[in-house]
Amino acid sequence: DNSKITADREIELRLPFDMNTLNCITEIIKEKDLTVELDVSFVYSNIIELHDQLIKEAVLDSKKKAEMIAEAMGQKVIGINTLTVGDRYNNYEAEREFITGVHCLCEATSFKSNKLQAPVTTESENVSVEWIIE
């Protein structure tokens, strides 16, 4: 009979940022005349390490400024009374594993968009330090 059967499939690829690979996948979809809903998102894979580093840098910057102020008053920084880190710190999704060494079959294809780079994002941390000065 003429019954039609359809199925939906989802494939999730976790790859390093590479516009050539993305263009290659798009080209395969076009060549095969496939009906595809393509959703591309970019995630910084080392977000936890990045925020750890931001916190360290913020504390060290705070210490440097506290020492400068203490020195101006003839005193010394001897320690931390309280330290508070912004509550966003623990809300990050666990790091994702990314496949490395992917080589696309259509690398020779030349698209202007191959020159696009990963999106730029800004990350920050809030740290409040109360230093003990004597």
PDB file of C-alpha atoms in Angstrom:
ATOM      1  CA  ASP A   1       0.000   0.000   0.000  1.00  0.00           C
ATOM      2  CA  ASN A   2       1.017   3.651  -0.077  1.00  0.00           C
ATOM      3  CA  SER A   3       1.483   4.126   3.658  1.00  0.00           C
ATOM      4  CA  LYS A   4       4.242   6.501   4.594  1.00  0.00           C
ATOM      5  CA  ILE A   5       6.453   5.956   7.626  1.00  0.00           C
ATOM      6  CA  THR A   6       8.584   8.698   9.090  1.00  0.00           C
ATOM      7  CA  ALA A   7      11.050   8.690  11.929  1.00  0.00           C
ATOM      8  CA  ASP A   8      12.946  11.365  13.800  1.00  0.00           C
ATOM      9  CA  ARG A   9      16.552  10.806  14.812  1.00  0.00           C
ATOM     10  CA  GLU A  10      18.837  13.008  16.841  1.00  0.00           C
ATOM     11  CA  ILE A  11      22.595  13.000  16.568  1.00  0.00           C
ATOM     12  CA  GLU A  12      24.697  15.059  18.942  1.00  0.00           C
ATOM     13  CA  LEU A  13      28.310  15.700  17.997  1.00  0.00           C
ATOM     14  CA  ARG A  14      30.709  17.250  20.479  1.00  0.00           C
ATOM     15  CA  LEU A  15      33.597  18.554  18.446  1.00  0.00           C
ATOM     16  CA  PRO A  16      36.258  21.217  18.776  1.00  0.00           C
ATOM     17  CA  PHE A  17      35.320  24.474  17.076  1.00  0.00           C
ATOM     18  CA  ASP A  18      36.085  24.208  13.356  1.00  0.00           C
ATOM     19  CA  MET A  19      33.999  25.980  10.749  1.00  0.00           C
ATOM     20  CA  ASN A  20      35.355  23.714   8.009  1.00  0.00           C
ATOM     21  CA  THR A  21      33.838  20.683   9.759  1.00  0.00           C
ATOM     22  CA  LEU A  22      30.524  22.475  10.251  1.00  0.00           C
ATOM     23  CA  ASN A  23      30.495  23.509   6.596  1.00  0.00           C
ATOM     24  CA  CYS A  24      31.349  19.950   5.611  1.00  0.00           C
ATOM     25  CA  ILE A  25      28.357  18.589   7.518  1.00  0.00           C
ATOM     26  CA  THR A  26      26.130  21.244   5.955  1.00  0.00           C
ATOM     27  CA  GLU A  27      27.443  20.342   2.488  1.00  0.00           C
ATOM     28  CA  ILE A  28      26.712  16.623   3.024  1.00  0.00           C
ATOM     29  CA  ILE A  29      23.148  17.486   4.078  1.00  0.00           C
ATOM     30  CA  LYS A  30      22.764  19.611   0.944  1.00  0.00           C
ATOM     31  CA  GLU A  31      24.301  17.011  -1.410  1.00  0.00           C
ATOM     32  CA  LYS A  32      22.108  14.215  -0.051  1.00  0.00           C
ATOM     33  CA  ASP A  33      19.041  16.483  -0.125  1.00  0.00           C
ATOM     34  CA  LEU A  34      18.244  15.557   3.457  1.00  0.00           C
ATOM     35  CA  THR A  35      15.561  17.150   5.580  1.00  0.00           C
ATOM     36  CA  VAL A  36      17.512  18.145   8.645  1.00  0.00           C
ATOM     37  CA  GLU A  37      17.023  20.529  11.531  1.00  0.00           C
ATOM     38  CA  LEU A  38      20.532  21.637  12.422  1.00  0.00           C
ATOM     39  CA  ASP A  39      21.165  23.278  15.777  1.00  0.00           C
ATOM     40  CA  VAL A  40      24.691  24.458  16.528  1.00  0.00           C
ATOM     41  CA  SER A  41      25.796  25.713  19.912  1.00  0.00           C
ATOM     42  CA  PHE A  42      29.218  26.570  21.235  1.00  0.00           C
ATOM     43  CA  VAL A  43      30.396  25.739  24.754  1.00  0.00           C
ATOM     44  CA  TYR A  44      33.723  26.574  26.347  1.00  0.00           C
ATOM     45  CA  SER A  45      34.936  23.136  27.389  1.00  0.00           C
ATOM     46  CA  ASN A  46      37.100  24.194  30.368  1.00  0.00           C
ATOM     47  CA  ILE A  47      34.619  26.503  32.086  1.00  0.00           C
ATOM     48  CA  ILE A  48      35.351  25.217  35.597  1.00  0.00           C
ATOM     49  CA  GLU A  49      39.126  25.729  35.257  1.00  0.00           C
ATOM     50  CA  LEU A  50      38.500  29.181  33.777  1.00  0.00           C
ATOM     51  CA  HIS A  51      36.409  30.241  36.791  1.00  0.00           C
ATOM     52  CA  ASP A  52      38.956  28.757  39.200  1.00  0.00           C
ATOM     53  CA  GLN A  53      41.607  30.936  37.554  1.00  0.00           C
ATOM     54  CA  LEU A  54      39.362  34.023  37.656  1.00  0.00           C
ATOM     55  CA  ILE A  55      38.834  33.543  41.403  1.00  0.00           C
ATOM     56  CA  LYS A  56      42.572  33.118  42.047  1.00  0.00           C
ATOM     57  CA  GLU A  57      43.372  36.245  40.048  1.00  0.00           C
ATOM     58  CA  ALA A  58      40.682  38.242  41.870  1.00  0.00           C
ATOM     59  CA  VAL A  59      42.012  37.220  45.296  1.00  0.00           C
ATOM     60  CA  LEU A  60      45.612  38.007  44.309  1.00  0.00           C
ATOM     61  CA  ASP A  61      44.544  41.401  42.930  1.00  0.00           C
ATOM     62  CA  SER A  62      42.676  42.133  46.161  1.00  0.00           C
ATOM     63  CA  LYS A  63      45.731  41.148  48.215  1.00  0.00           C
ATOM     64  CA  LYS A  64      47.995  43.411  46.141  1.00  0.00           C
ATOM     65  CA  LYS A  65      45.672  46.370  46.706  1.00  0.00           C
ATOM     66  CA  ALA A  66      45.310  45.604  50.423  1.00  0.00           C
ATOM     67  CA  GLU A  67      49.115  45.451  50.781  1.00  0.00           C
ATOM     68  CA  MET A  68      49.477  48.765  48.967  1.00  0.00           C
ATOM     69  CA  ILE A  69      46.966  50.417  51.316  1.00  0.00           C
ATOM     70  CA  ALA A  70      48.519  48.798  54.400  1.00  0.00           C
ATOM     71  CA  GLU A  71      52.003  49.948  53.357  1.00  0.00           C
ATOM     72  CA  ALA A  72      50.749  53.517  52.949  1.00  0.00           C
ATOM     73  CA  MET A  73      49.571  53.345  56.567  1.00  0.00           C
ATOM     74  CA  GLY A  74      52.781  51.695  57.835  1.00  0.00           C
ATOM     75  CA  GLN A  75      51.054  48.375  58.441  1.00  0.00           C
ATOM     76  CA  LYS A  76      51.099  44.851  57.011  1.00  0.00           C
ATOM     77  CA  VAL A  77      48.508  42.429  55.695  1.00  0.00           C
ATOM     78  CA  ILE A  78      48.601  39.346  57.919  1.00  0.00           C
ATOM     79  CA  GLY A  79      45.697  37.290  56.637  1.00  0.00           C
ATOM     80  CA  ILE A  80      42.100  37.009  55.538  1.00  0.00           C
ATOM     81  CA  ASN A  81      39.193  37.626  57.899  1.00  0.00           C
ATOM     82  CA  THR A  82      36.423  36.638  55.441  1.00  0.00           C
ATOM     83  CA  LEU A  83      36.299  35.580  51.816  1.00  0.00           C
ATOM     84  CA  THR A  84      33.111  35.279  49.795  1.00  0.00           C
ATOM     85  CA  VAL A  85      32.904  33.900  46.270  1.00  0.00           C
ATOM     86  CA  GLY A  86      29.890  34.643  44.063  1.00  0.00           C
ATOM     87  CA  ASP A  87      27.144  32.000  44.194  1.00  0.00           C
ATOM     88  CA  ARG A  88      27.309  31.335  40.432  1.00  0.00           C
ATOM     89  CA  TYR A  89      30.502  29.344  40.908  1.00  0.00           C
ATOM     90  CA  ASN A  90      28.866  25.969  41.562  1.00  0.00           C
ATOM     91  CA  ASN A  91      26.110  26.300  38.970  1.00  0.00           C
ATOM     92  CA  TYR A  92      28.110  25.298  35.898  1.00  0.00           C
ATOM     93  CA  GLU A  93      27.229  22.194  33.982  1.00  0.00           C
ATOM     94  CA  ALA A  94      29.838  19.470  34.273  1.00  0.00           C
ATOM     95  CA  GLU A  95      32.504  19.770  31.650  1.00  0.00           C
ATOM     96  CA  ARG A  96      31.731  18.072  28.380  1.00  0.00           C
ATOM     97  CA  GLU A  97      34.046  15.701  26.599  1.00  0.00           C
ATOM     98  CA  PHE A  98      35.019  16.770  23.136  1.00  0.00           C
ATOM     99  CA  ILE A  99      36.235  14.538  20.347  1.00  0.00           C
ATOM    100  CA  THR A 100      39.605  15.623  19.019  1.00  0.00           C
ATOM    101  CA  GLY A 101      41.372  14.933  15.758  1.00  0.00           C
ATOM    102  CA  VAL A 102      38.276  15.067  13.557  1.00  0.00           C
ATOM    103  CA  HIS A 103      39.074  15.268   9.851  1.00  0.00           C
ATOM    104  CA  CYS A 104      36.279  16.173   7.505  1.00  0.00           C
ATOM    105  CA  LEU A 105      36.013  14.452   4.141  1.00  0.00           C
ATOM    106  CA  CYS A 106      35.425  17.700   2.301  1.00  0.00           C
ATOM    107  CA  GLU A 107      38.375  19.727   3.619  1.00  0.00           C
ATOM    108  CA  ALA A 108      39.195  20.915   0.112  1.00  0.00           C
ATOM    109  CA  THR A 109      35.854  22.737  -0.061  1.00  0.00           C
ATOM    110  CA  SER A 110      36.461  26.440   0.228  1.00  0.00           C
ATOM    111  CA  PHE A 111      33.801  28.504   1.964  1.00  0.00           C
ATOM    112  CA  LYS A 112      34.343  32.074   3.103  1.00  0.00           C
ATOM    113  CA  SER A 113      32.763  31.074   6.412  1.00  0.00           C
ATOM    114  CA  ASN A 114      35.662  28.637   7.053  1.00  0.00           C
ATOM    115  CA  LYS A 115      37.540  31.715   8.290  1.00  0.00           C
ATOM    116  CA  LEU A 116      34.999  32.402  11.040  1.00  0.00           C
ATOM    117  CA  GLN A 117      36.296  32.011  14.568  1.00  0.00           C
ATOM    118  CA  ALA A 118      34.639  30.806  17.742  1.00  0.00           C
ATOM    119  CA  PRO A 119      32.238  33.278  19.364  1.00  0.00           C
ATOM    120  CA  VAL A 120      33.647  35.568  22.026  1.00  0.00           C
ATOM    121  CA  THR A 121      32.143  35.335  25.497  1.00  0.00           C
ATOM    122  CA  THR A 122      32.895  37.201  28.685  1.00  0.00           C
ATOM    123  CA  GLU A 123      33.151  35.359  31.975  1.00  0.00           C
ATOM    124  CA  SER A 124      33.538  36.957  35.387  1.00  0.00           C
ATOM    125  CA  GLU A 125      33.619  36.100  39.074  1.00  0.00           C
ATOM    126  CA  ASN A 126      32.817  38.218  42.126  1.00  0.00           C
ATOM    127  CA  VAL A 127      35.077  37.804  45.120  1.00  0.00           C
ATOM    128  CA  SER A 128      34.830  39.803  48.318  1.00  0.00           C
ATOM    129  CA  VAL A 129      37.834  39.653  50.672  1.00  0.00           C
ATOM    130  CA  GLU A 130      38.180  41.265  54.083  1.00  0.00           C
ATOM    131  CA  TRP A 131      41.866  41.442  54.916  1.00  0.00           C
ATOM    132  CA  ILE A 132      43.374  41.567  58.403  1.00  0.00           C
ATOM    133  CA  ILE A 133      45.870  44.417  58.641  1.00  0.00           C
ATOM    134  CA  GLU A 134      48.189  45.124  61.585  1.00  0.00           C
TER     135      GLU A 134
END
